[in-house]
Amino acid sequence: MTERMLQFTHLPQKTPDKRPVVERRADFDEIYARFNVQAAKAQASRCSQCGIPFCSIHCPLSNNIPDWLKLTAEGRLEEAYEISSATNTFPEICGRICPQDRLCEGNCVIEKGFESVTIGAVERYITDTAFEQGWVKPIAPMTELPYSVGIIGAGPAGLAAAEALRQLGYQVTVYDRHDRVGGLLIYGIPGFKLEKDIVLRRWKWLEDGGIKFVLNADIGGALPFETLRAQHDAVLIATGVYKPREIAGPGSGLPGIVPALDYLITSNRKGLGDAVPDFDSGLLNAKGKRVVVIGGGDTAMDCVRTAVRQEAQSVTCLYRRDRQNMPGSLREVSNAEDEGVVFQWLAAPEAFLGDDKVTAVRAVRMHLGLPDQSGRQSVDPIAGSSFTVEADLVIKALGFDPEDMPTAFNEPNLALTGWGTLKVNPQTFLTSLPGVFAAGDIVRGASLVVWAIRDGRDAAVQIGDYLQLQTLAAAAE
Ligand SMILES: Cc1cc2nc3c(=O)[nH]c(=O)nc-3n(C[C@H](O)[C@H](O)[C@H](O)COP(=O)(O)OP(=O)(O)OC[C@H]3O[C@@H](n4cnc5c(N)ncnc54)[C@H](O)[C@@H]3O)c2cc1C
Ligand code: SF4
């Protein structure tokens, strides 16, 4: 069957069709269409089956990519699904939102001269098809174990751990302060990258597998962390990072300057049909406004593209470095440009102008200097280069830091790293507290969904080992 493969020499790369810009600017639906069966087979057959799969090595989940590409090319989709889902809890989500250009596809060995295999799009196609065909079965543990694990946070790290622990037979309860499951998948990432039905479908699948969810449960607030520890044999903290990095400078406190996540959560809630007064009042709605977004990561890209869809009058992104040094996915930058966003590279805000609300941002041009110890170039303002961008809404998207977890959980013995993330043993995921583990962004700092899934799965194995050891120790007493 290898004759079906290695087609990259004559078959060009083809990503799934993108909806026309005018159409996609008008709604929050995903912008990429799905492969049809012929396109999925053809694109999968471009894989060279190279023998040293750098794509797998550079996938945080070490997905067996060449195997499922070959099975897809051969039309053996159910087997492709089995292999793909063996290493990834949410392949259809990663297929949509991983920055493949920096991970699997960016390391495809046919990349040079021929363009990589469209790995993400095939991965998404396999699992979407599996759902439609009824191949995705509820989690069915071989045995039920009398131990319970409490997971704080229903984001990708918590959910991946919940699934893996349930598979082993543990009784799993996931707590979240939000009213829906998914963490940033549901309330951070907009529908044009990841439609909400995809997340809701996984919520149902996890519930069907026997995982319990306790929502609107703010641990450390209404529900003390201590109570949770007493209720469960082990606890996993997977709370993500939510403290927005602040912006300084004159006028930075003016009304009309808002944090990115408030803006995105509002928009996502509106899309889910919730009543959102801050949207209806116009406070967190870009309609008819001149919008300036400050930052260059995924969050900034999601804000600019949300503002376009809310019919902003104009959308400008200010980023202090240049395009090559943007932390966000370059694919998303180019999608934003197509949708009409204006990028001011090498520009940083100096001051925010206005009396009772913001009316403009005064920015200064920057230049890149010599690399520092980390290898990243310094950025310095160019004297006398100030310019003004008019603005009715300024969105701050400068990244996130961890909340103060020992204070939030009223647990002074919860050890932190120098960055304020939770300190864990990198092998066991154990925090400084017995029986308390941590995974995802709260350990790693703001990262990627695929890394959160990886950490959640690995932490689950360690929690399983820990509970078995506890049982053996109790039996020996
Ligand atoms: C706007 C935005 C866009 C992004 N786009 C991408 C992308 O395109 N691709 C990509 O790979 N990554 C992207 N990321 C990063 C990605 O979303 C995160 O790395 C990932 O979600 C981290 O997973 P997590 O489970 O650790 O945390 P989260 O997804 O943040 O989930 C943590 C959960 O814990 C809950 N929680 C927190 N504190 C408490 C508490 N005290 N009590 C109860 N519950 C609590 C929260 O409500 C939340 O549901 C994006 C991030 C943002 C902000
Ligand atoms: S999980 Fe992400 S990095 Fe891994 S194969 Fe899928 S798209 Fe690529």
Short mmCIF file of N, CA, C and O in Angstrom, two decimals, residues 348-461:
data_model
loop_
_atom_site.label_atom_id
_atom_site.label_comp_id
_atom_site.label_asym_id
_atom_site.label_seq_id
_atom_site.Cartn_x
_atom_site.Cartn_y
_atom_site.Cartn_z
N ALA A 348 4.62 50.89 20.29
CA ALA A 348 4.15 50.64 21.67
C ALA A 348 3.42 51.87 22.20
O ALA A 348 3.79 53.00 21.86
N PRO A 349 2.39 51.65 23.04
CA PRO A 349 1.66 52.80 23.56
C PRO A 349 2.51 53.60 24.56
O PRO A 349 3.25 53.02 25.35
N GLU A 350 2.38 54.92 24.48
CA GLU A 350 3.09 55.82 25.42
C GLU A 350 2.11 56.42 26.40
O GLU A 350 2.41 56.63 27.57
N ALA A 351 0.91 56.75 25.87
CA ALA A 351 -0.11 57.43 26.71
C ALA A 351 -1.47 57.22 26.08
O ALA A 351 -1.59 56.93 24.88
N PHE A 352 -2.50 57.34 26.94
CA PHE A 352 -3.88 57.19 26.47
C PHE A 352 -4.54 58.55 26.64
O PHE A 352 -4.49 59.14 27.72
N LEU A 353 -5.13 59.05 25.58
CA LEU A 353 -5.66 60.41 25.59
C LEU A 353 -7.18 60.39 25.76
O LEU A 353 -7.83 59.41 25.39
N GLY A 354 -7.71 61.50 26.30
CA GLY A 354 -9.16 61.58 26.51
C GLY A 354 -9.43 62.21 27.87
O GLY A 354 -8.55 62.18 28.75
N ASP A 355 -10.66 62.76 28.05
CA ASP A 355 -11.01 63.37 29.33
C ASP A 355 -11.79 62.39 30.20
O ASP A 355 -11.26 61.84 31.16
N ASP A 356 -13.06 62.13 29.82
CA ASP A 356 -13.84 61.20 30.65
C ASP A 356 -13.84 59.79 30.06
O ASP A 356 -14.36 58.86 30.66
N LYS A 357 -13.29 59.62 28.85
CA LYS A 357 -13.10 58.28 28.28
C LYS A 357 -12.00 58.34 27.22
O LYS A 357 -11.67 59.42 26.75
N VAL A 358 -11.48 57.20 26.87
CA VAL A 358 -10.35 57.19 25.95
C VAL A 358 -10.81 57.65 24.55
O VAL A 358 -11.90 57.27 24.09
N THR A 359 -9.97 58.46 23.90
CA THR A 359 -10.29 58.91 22.53
C THR A 359 -9.15 58.60 21.56
O THR A 359 -9.34 58.64 20.35
N ALA A 360 -7.97 58.32 22.10
CA ALA A 360 -6.83 58.03 21.22
C ALA A 360 -5.70 57.38 22.02
O ALA A 360 -5.65 57.50 23.25
N VAL A 361 -4.82 56.71 21.28
CA VAL A 361 -3.62 56.15 21.91
C VAL A 361 -2.42 56.86 21.28
O VAL A 361 -2.35 56.96 20.05
N ARG A 362 -1.55 57.40 22.13
CA ARG A 362 -0.30 57.94 21.57
C ARG A 362 0.75 56.85 21.66
O ARG A 362 1.01 56.30 22.73
N ALA A 363 1.30 56.51 20.49
CA ALA A 363 2.26 55.41 20.44
C ALA A 363 3.62 55.92 19.97
O ALA A 363 3.72 57.02 19.42
N VAL A 364 4.63 55.10 20.21
CA VAL A 364 5.98 55.47 19.79
C VAL A 364 6.56 54.31 18.98
O VAL A 364 6.27 53.15 19.26
N ARG A 365 7.33 54.64 17.97
CA ARG A 365 7.99 53.60 17.16
C ARG A 365 9.14 52.97 17.96
O ARG A 365 9.81 53.66 18.74
N MET A 366 9.34 51.70 17.74
CA MET A 366 10.38 50.97 18.48
C MET A 366 11.41 50.42 17.48
O MET A 366 11.11 50.24 16.30
N HIS A 367 12.60 50.14 17.97
CA HIS A 367 13.52 49.38 17.12
C HIS A 367 14.09 48.21 17.91
O HIS A 367 14.20 48.27 19.14
N LEU A 368 14.41 47.17 17.17
CA LEU A 368 14.92 45.96 17.83
C LEU A 368 16.43 46.10 18.02
O LEU A 368 17.14 46.46 17.08
N GLY A 369 16.89 45.81 19.24
CA GLY A 369 18.31 45.92 19.54
C GLY A 369 18.98 44.56 19.58
O GLY A 369 18.56 43.61 18.92
N LEU A 370 20.02 44.47 20.41
CA LEU A 370 20.80 43.22 20.48
C LEU A 370 20.06 42.18 21.32
O LEU A 370 19.29 42.52 22.22
N PRO A 371 20.29 40.91 21.03
CA PRO A 371 19.65 39.86 21.84
C PRO A 371 20.15 39.89 23.28
O PRO A 371 21.31 40.18 23.52
N ASP A 372 19.23 39.61 24.23
CA ASP A 372 19.64 39.50 25.64
C ASP A 372 20.07 38.07 25.94
O ASP A 372 20.24 37.26 25.03
N GLN A 373 20.19 37.75 27.24
CA GLN A 373 20.66 36.40 27.63
C GLN A 373 19.74 35.30 27.11
O GLN A 373 20.18 34.20 26.80
N SER A 374 18.43 35.61 27.01
CA SER A 374 17.48 34.58 26.56
C SER A 374 17.50 34.45 25.03
O SER A 374 16.84 33.59 24.46
N GLY A 375 18.24 35.32 24.35
CA GLY A 375 18.30 35.25 22.88
C GLY A 375 17.28 36.17 22.22
O GLY A 375 17.29 36.35 21.01
N ARG A 376 16.41 36.78 23.02
CA ARG A 376 15.38 37.66 22.48
C ARG A 376 15.93 39.08 22.33
O ARG A 376 16.61 39.57 23.23
N GLN A 377 15.66 39.70 21.19
CA GLN A 377 16.18 41.05 20.97
C GLN A 377 15.50 42.06 21.89
O GLN A 377 14.29 41.95 22.14
N SER A 378 16.28 43.04 22.34
CA SER A 378 15.67 44.09 23.18
C SER A 378 14.84 45.01 22.27
O SER A 378 15.03 45.02 21.05
N VAL A 379 13.90 45.74 22.87
CA VAL A 379 13.12 46.71 22.09
C VAL A 379 13.28 48.08 22.73
O VAL A 379 13.09 48.22 23.94
N ASP A 380 13.64 49.06 21.91
CA ASP A 380 13.87 50.40 22.46
C ASP A 380 13.08 51.42 21.66
O ASP A 380 12.98 51.32 20.43
N PRO A 381 12.54 52.44 22.36
CA PRO A 381 11.78 53.48 21.64
C PRO A 381 12.70 54.36 20.78
O PRO A 381 13.86 54.58 21.14
N ILE A 382 12.17 54.83 19.67
CA ILE A 382 12.92 55.76 18.82
C ILE A 382 12.49 57.18 19.19
O ILE A 382 11.30 57.52 19.08
N ALA A 383 13.43 57.97 19.67
CA ALA A 383 13.10 59.32 20.15
C ALA A 383 12.43 60.14 19.04
O ALA A 383 12.83 60.06 17.87
N GLY A 384 11.40 60.87 19.42
CA GLY A 384 10.73 61.79 18.48
C GLY A 384 9.86 61.10 17.44
O GLY A 384 9.51 61.71 16.43
N SER A 385 9.50 59.83 17.67
CA SER A 385 8.75 59.11 16.63
C SER A 385 7.27 58.92 16.99
O SER A 385 6.60 58.08 16.42
N SER A 386 6.77 59.70 17.94
CA SER A 386 5.39 59.48 18.42
C SER A 386 4.36 59.71 17.32
O SER A 386 4.54 60.55 16.45
N PHE A 387 3.29 58.95 17.41
CA PHE A 387 2.16 59.15 16.51
C PHE A 387 0.88 58.79 17.26
O PHE A 387 0.94 58.14 18.31
N THR A 388 -0.26 59.20 16.73
CA THR A 388 -1.52 59.01 17.44
C THR A 388 -2.48 58.17 16.63
O THR A 388 -2.58 58.34 15.42
N VAL A 389 -3.14 57.22 17.32
CA VAL A 389 -4.19 56.42 16.68
C VAL A 389 -5.48 56.71 17.43
O VAL A 389 -5.54 56.53 18.65
N GLU A 390 -6.50 57.15 16.73
CA GLU A 390 -7.78 57.45 17.39
C GLU A 390 -8.44 56.16 17.85
O GLU A 390 -8.35 55.13 17.17
N ALA A 391 -9.09 56.22 19.00
CA ALA A 391 -9.67 54.98 19.56
C ALA A 391 -10.86 55.27 20.46
O ALA A 391 -10.83 56.22 21.24
N ASP A 392 -11.91 54.46 20.32
CA ASP A 392 -13.04 54.52 21.26
C ASP A 392 -13.00 53.34 22.22
O ASP A 392 -13.64 53.36 23.27
N LEU A 393 -12.29 52.29 21.79
CA LEU A 393 -12.17 51.09 22.64
C LEU A 393 -10.73 50.59 22.51
O LEU A 393 -10.24 50.35 21.41
N VAL A 394 -10.07 50.46 23.66
CA VAL A 394 -8.69 49.95 23.67
C VAL A 394 -8.70 48.63 24.43
O VAL A 394 -9.21 48.56 25.55
N ILE A 395 -8.18 47.59 23.79
CA ILE A 395 -8.19 46.27 24.43
C ILE A 395 -6.75 45.87 24.78
O ILE A 395 -5.87 45.84 23.91
N LYS A 396 -6.56 45.56 26.07
CA LYS A 396 -5.21 45.22 26.55
C LYS A 396 -5.02 43.71 26.46
O LYS A 396 -5.71 42.96 27.15
N ALA A 397 -4.11 43.27 25.59
CA ALA A 397 -3.88 41.82 25.43
C ALA A 397 -2.39 41.56 25.56
O ALA A 397 -1.71 41.19 24.60
N LEU A 398 -1.88 41.80 26.77
CA LEU A 398 -0.43 41.71 26.98
C LEU A 398 -0.01 40.41 27.65
O LEU A 398 1.12 40.26 28.09
N GLY A 399 -0.94 39.48 27.80
CA GLY A 399 -0.60 38.19 28.40
C GLY A 399 -1.15 38.06 29.80
O GLY A 399 -1.79 38.99 30.33
N PHE A 400 -0.91 36.89 30.37
CA PHE A 400 -1.50 36.57 31.68
C PHE A 400 -0.45 36.03 32.63
O PHE A 400 0.47 35.33 32.22
N ASP A 401 -0.66 36.34 33.90
CA ASP A 401 0.17 35.76 34.96
C ASP A 401 -0.72 34.94 35.88
O ASP A 401 -1.94 35.10 35.87
N PRO A 402 -0.11 34.05 36.68
CA PRO A 402 -0.94 33.27 37.60
C PRO A 402 -1.53 34.14 38.71
O PRO A 402 -0.92 35.13 39.11
N GLU A 403 -2.69 33.73 39.17
CA GLU A 403 -3.25 34.39 40.35
C GLU A 403 -2.42 33.95 41.57
O GLU A 403 -1.65 32.99 41.48
N ASP A 404 -2.61 34.64 42.68
CA ASP A 404 -1.87 34.28 43.90
C ASP A 404 -2.57 33.06 44.52
O ASP A 404 -3.51 33.20 45.31
N MET A 405 -2.09 31.89 44.15
CA MET A 405 -2.81 30.66 44.53
C MET A 405 -2.83 30.38 46.03
O MET A 405 -3.87 29.97 46.56
N PRO A 406 -1.71 30.56 46.75
CA PRO A 406 -1.78 30.30 48.20
C PRO A 406 -2.83 31.16 48.89
O PRO A 406 -3.54 30.68 49.77
N THR A 407 -2.95 32.42 48.44
CA THR A 407 -3.97 33.29 49.04
C THR A 407 -5.36 32.86 48.58
O THR A 407 -6.29 32.74 49.39
N ALA A 408 -5.50 32.62 47.26
CA ALA A 408 -6.81 32.25 46.72
C ALA A 408 -7.34 30.98 47.40
O ALA A 408 -8.54 30.86 47.65
N PHE A 409 -6.46 30.05 47.68
CA PHE A 409 -6.89 28.78 48.28
C PHE A 409 -6.70 28.76 49.80
O PHE A 409 -6.91 27.71 50.43
N ASN A 410 -6.27 29.90 50.36
CA ASN A 410 -6.04 29.97 51.80
C ASN A 410 -5.16 28.81 52.27
O ASN A 410 -5.45 28.12 53.25
N GLU A 411 -4.07 28.60 51.55
CA GLU A 411 -3.18 27.48 51.83
C GLU A 411 -1.73 27.95 51.70
O GLU A 411 -1.10 27.82 50.64
N PRO A 412 -1.19 28.59 52.77
CA PRO A 412 0.15 29.18 52.67
C PRO A 412 1.25 28.18 52.33
O PRO A 412 2.33 28.58 51.85
N ASN A 413 0.99 26.89 52.53
CA ASN A 413 2.04 25.90 52.25
C ASN A 413 2.10 25.44 50.80
O ASN A 413 2.87 24.56 50.45
N LEU A 414 1.25 26.03 49.96
CA LEU A 414 1.28 25.68 48.54
C LEU A 414 2.45 26.44 47.90
O LEU A 414 2.42 27.66 47.75
N ALA A 415 3.50 25.70 47.53
CA ALA A 415 4.74 26.36 47.08
C ALA A 415 4.62 26.86 45.64
O ALA A 415 3.99 26.23 44.80
N LEU A 416 5.28 28.00 45.39
CA LEU A 416 5.27 28.63 44.06
C LEU A 416 6.68 28.67 43.48
O LEU A 416 7.67 28.63 44.20
N THR A 417 6.76 28.83 42.15
CA THR A 417 8.04 29.10 41.51
C THR A 417 8.26 30.61 41.53
O THR A 417 7.36 31.38 41.92
N GLY A 418 9.40 31.06 41.02
CA GLY A 418 9.70 32.48 40.95
C GLY A 418 8.71 33.22 40.04
O GLY A 418 8.59 34.45 40.14
N TRP A 419 8.06 32.53 39.15
CA TRP A 419 7.09 33.16 38.24
C TRP A 419 5.68 33.19 38.82
O TRP A 419 4.74 33.62 38.17
N GLY A 420 5.51 32.61 40.01
CA GLY A 420 4.19 32.59 40.63
C GLY A 420 3.35 31.40 40.20
O GLY A 420 2.19 31.26 40.62
N THR A 421 3.90 30.55 39.33
CA THR A 421 3.17 29.33 38.96
C THR A 421 3.34 28.30 40.09
O THR A 421 4.21 28.45 40.95
N LEU A 422 2.51 27.25 40.06
CA LEU A 422 2.62 26.25 41.13
C LEU A 422 3.88 25.42 40.94
O LEU A 422 4.18 24.98 39.82
N LYS A 423 4.57 25.18 42.03
CA LYS A 423 5.79 24.39 41.98
C LYS A 423 5.41 22.92 42.08
O LYS A 423 4.75 22.52 43.05
N VAL A 424 5.80 22.14 41.09
CA VAL A 424 5.51 20.70 41.17
C VAL A 424 6.79 19.91 40.92
O VAL A 424 7.72 20.42 40.31
N ASN A 425 6.78 18.68 41.37
CA ASN A 425 7.85 17.76 40.98
C ASN A 425 7.61 17.43 39.50
O ASN A 425 6.54 16.94 39.15
N PRO A 426 8.57 17.71 38.61
CA PRO A 426 8.29 17.55 37.18
C PRO A 426 7.98 16.11 36.78
O PRO A 426 7.34 15.87 35.75
N GLN A 427 8.43 15.13 37.58
CA GLN A 427 8.11 13.74 37.25
C GLN A 427 6.73 13.33 37.75
O GLN A 427 5.98 12.64 37.07
N THR A 428 6.39 13.78 38.98
CA THR A 428 5.17 13.25 39.61
C THR A 428 4.00 14.22 39.58
O THR A 428 2.88 13.83 39.92
N PHE A 429 4.24 15.47 39.19
CA PHE A 429 3.19 16.51 39.17
C PHE A 429 2.69 16.85 40.57
O PHE A 429 1.69 17.53 40.74
N LEU A 430 3.33 16.31 41.60
CA LEU A 430 2.92 16.60 42.98
C LEU A 430 3.33 18.01 43.38
O LEU A 430 4.46 18.42 43.12
N THR A 431 2.41 18.74 44.02
CA THR A 431 2.76 20.05 44.57
C THR A 431 3.43 19.82 45.93
O THR A 431 3.71 18.68 46.32
N SER A 432 3.60 20.90 46.67
CA SER A 432 4.21 20.77 48.00
C SER A 432 3.24 20.17 49.02
O SER A 432 3.62 19.89 50.15
N LEU A 433 1.97 19.98 48.63
CA LEU A 433 0.99 19.41 49.56
C LEU A 433 0.74 17.94 49.25
O LEU A 433 0.55 17.59 48.08
N PRO A 434 0.70 17.09 50.27
CA PRO A 434 0.46 15.66 50.01
C PRO A 434 -0.87 15.44 49.30
O PRO A 434 -1.89 16.04 49.66
N GLY A 435 -0.85 14.61 48.27
CA GLY A 435 -2.09 14.26 47.57
C GLY A 435 -2.64 15.36 46.67
O GLY A 435 -3.71 15.20 46.10
N VAL A 436 -1.90 16.45 46.53
CA VAL A 436 -2.37 17.54 45.66
C VAL A 436 -1.41 17.70 44.47
O VAL A 436 -0.21 17.92 44.65
N PHE A 437 -1.96 17.54 43.28
CA PHE A 437 -1.19 17.59 42.04
C PHE A 437 -1.58 18.86 41.28
O PHE A 437 -2.61 19.48 41.57
N ALA A 438 -0.79 19.22 40.27
CA ALA A 438 -1.16 20.38 39.45
C ALA A 438 -0.67 20.17 38.02
O ALA A 438 0.35 19.48 37.79
N ALA A 439 -1.40 20.74 37.06
CA ALA A 439 -1.04 20.56 35.64
C ALA A 439 -1.62 21.69 34.80
O ALA A 439 -2.57 22.37 35.21
N GLY A 440 -1.06 21.86 33.61
CA GLY A 440 -1.57 22.85 32.66
C GLY A 440 -0.92 24.21 32.87
O GLY A 440 0.16 24.32 33.45
N ASP A 441 -1.61 25.26 32.41
CA ASP A 441 -1.03 26.60 32.45
C ASP A 441 -0.64 27.04 33.86
O ASP A 441 0.29 27.84 34.02
N ILE A 442 -1.32 26.55 34.88
CA ILE A 442 -0.99 27.00 36.24
C ILE A 442 0.39 26.50 36.67
O ILE A 442 1.00 27.03 37.60
N VAL A 443 0.92 25.51 35.95
CA VAL A 443 2.28 25.03 36.22
C VAL A 443 3.24 25.59 35.16
O VAL A 443 4.34 26.05 35.46
N ARG A 444 2.82 25.57 33.92
CA ARG A 444 3.67 25.92 32.78
C ARG A 444 3.73 27.42 32.51
O ARG A 444 4.61 27.90 31.83
N GLY A 445 2.73 28.18 33.00
CA GLY A 445 2.52 29.55 32.53
C GLY A 445 1.71 29.48 31.25
O GLY A 445 1.52 28.39 30.70
N ALA A 446 1.23 30.63 30.75
CA ALA A 446 0.35 30.63 29.58
C ALA A 446 1.01 29.87 28.43
O ALA A 446 2.12 30.17 28.03
N SER A 447 0.31 28.86 27.93
CA SER A 447 0.94 28.00 26.92
C SER A 447 -0.09 27.64 25.85
O SER A 447 -0.80 28.51 25.35
N LEU A 448 -0.17 26.35 25.52
CA LEU A 448 -1.04 25.90 24.43
C LEU A 448 -1.98 24.80 24.92
O LEU A 448 -1.65 24.06 25.85
N VAL A 449 -3.08 24.65 24.20
CA VAL A 449 -4.05 23.60 24.52
C VAL A 449 -3.39 22.22 24.46
O VAL A 449 -3.58 21.38 25.34
N VAL A 450 -2.59 22.00 23.44
CA VAL A 450 -1.99 20.67 23.27
C VAL A 450 -1.05 20.33 24.44
O VAL A 450 -0.99 19.17 24.88
N TRP A 451 -0.37 21.33 24.98
CA TRP A 451 0.48 21.06 26.15
C TRP A 451 -0.37 20.80 27.40
O TRP A 451 -0.03 19.98 28.25
N ALA A 452 -1.49 21.51 27.50
CA ALA A 452 -2.39 21.28 28.65
C ALA A 452 -2.92 19.85 28.61
O ALA A 452 -2.99 19.17 29.64
N ILE A 453 -3.26 19.37 27.41
CA ILE A 453 -3.76 17.99 27.29
C ILE A 453 -2.66 17.00 27.69
O ILE A 453 -2.89 16.05 28.44
N ARG A 454 -1.47 17.26 27.20
CA ARG A 454 -0.35 16.38 27.52
C ARG A 454 -0.12 16.32 29.04
O ARG A 454 0.00 15.24 29.65
N ASP A 455 -0.09 17.49 29.66
CA ASP A 455 0.15 17.54 31.11
C ASP A 455 -0.97 16.84 31.87
O ASP A 455 -0.72 16.12 32.85
N GLY A 456 -2.21 17.06 31.43
CA GLY A 456 -3.35 16.44 32.11
C GLY A 456 -3.25 14.92 32.04
O GLY A 456 -3.49 14.22 33.03
N ARG A 457 -2.92 14.42 30.86
CA ARG A 457 -2.82 12.95 30.69
C ARG A 457 -1.68 12.39 31.54
O ARG A 457 -1.84 11.35 32.21
N ASP A 458 -0.54 13.07 31.52
CA ASP A 458 0.61 12.58 32.30
C ASP A 458 0.32 12.66 33.80
O ASP A 458 0.67 11.75 34.57
N ALA A 459 -0.32 13.75 34.23
CA ALA A 459 -0.62 13.89 35.66
C ALA A 459 -1.57 12.78 36.10
O ALA A 459 -1.44 12.24 37.22
N ALA A 460 -2.51 12.41 35.23
CA ALA A 460 -3.47 11.35 35.59
C ALA A 460 -2.75 10.03 35.89
O ALA A 460 -3.09 9.32 36.85
N VAL A 461 -1.75 9.72 35.08
CA VAL A 461 -0.99 8.48 35.32
C VAL A 461 -0.33 8.54 36.69
O VAL A 461 -0.36 7.57 37.47
#
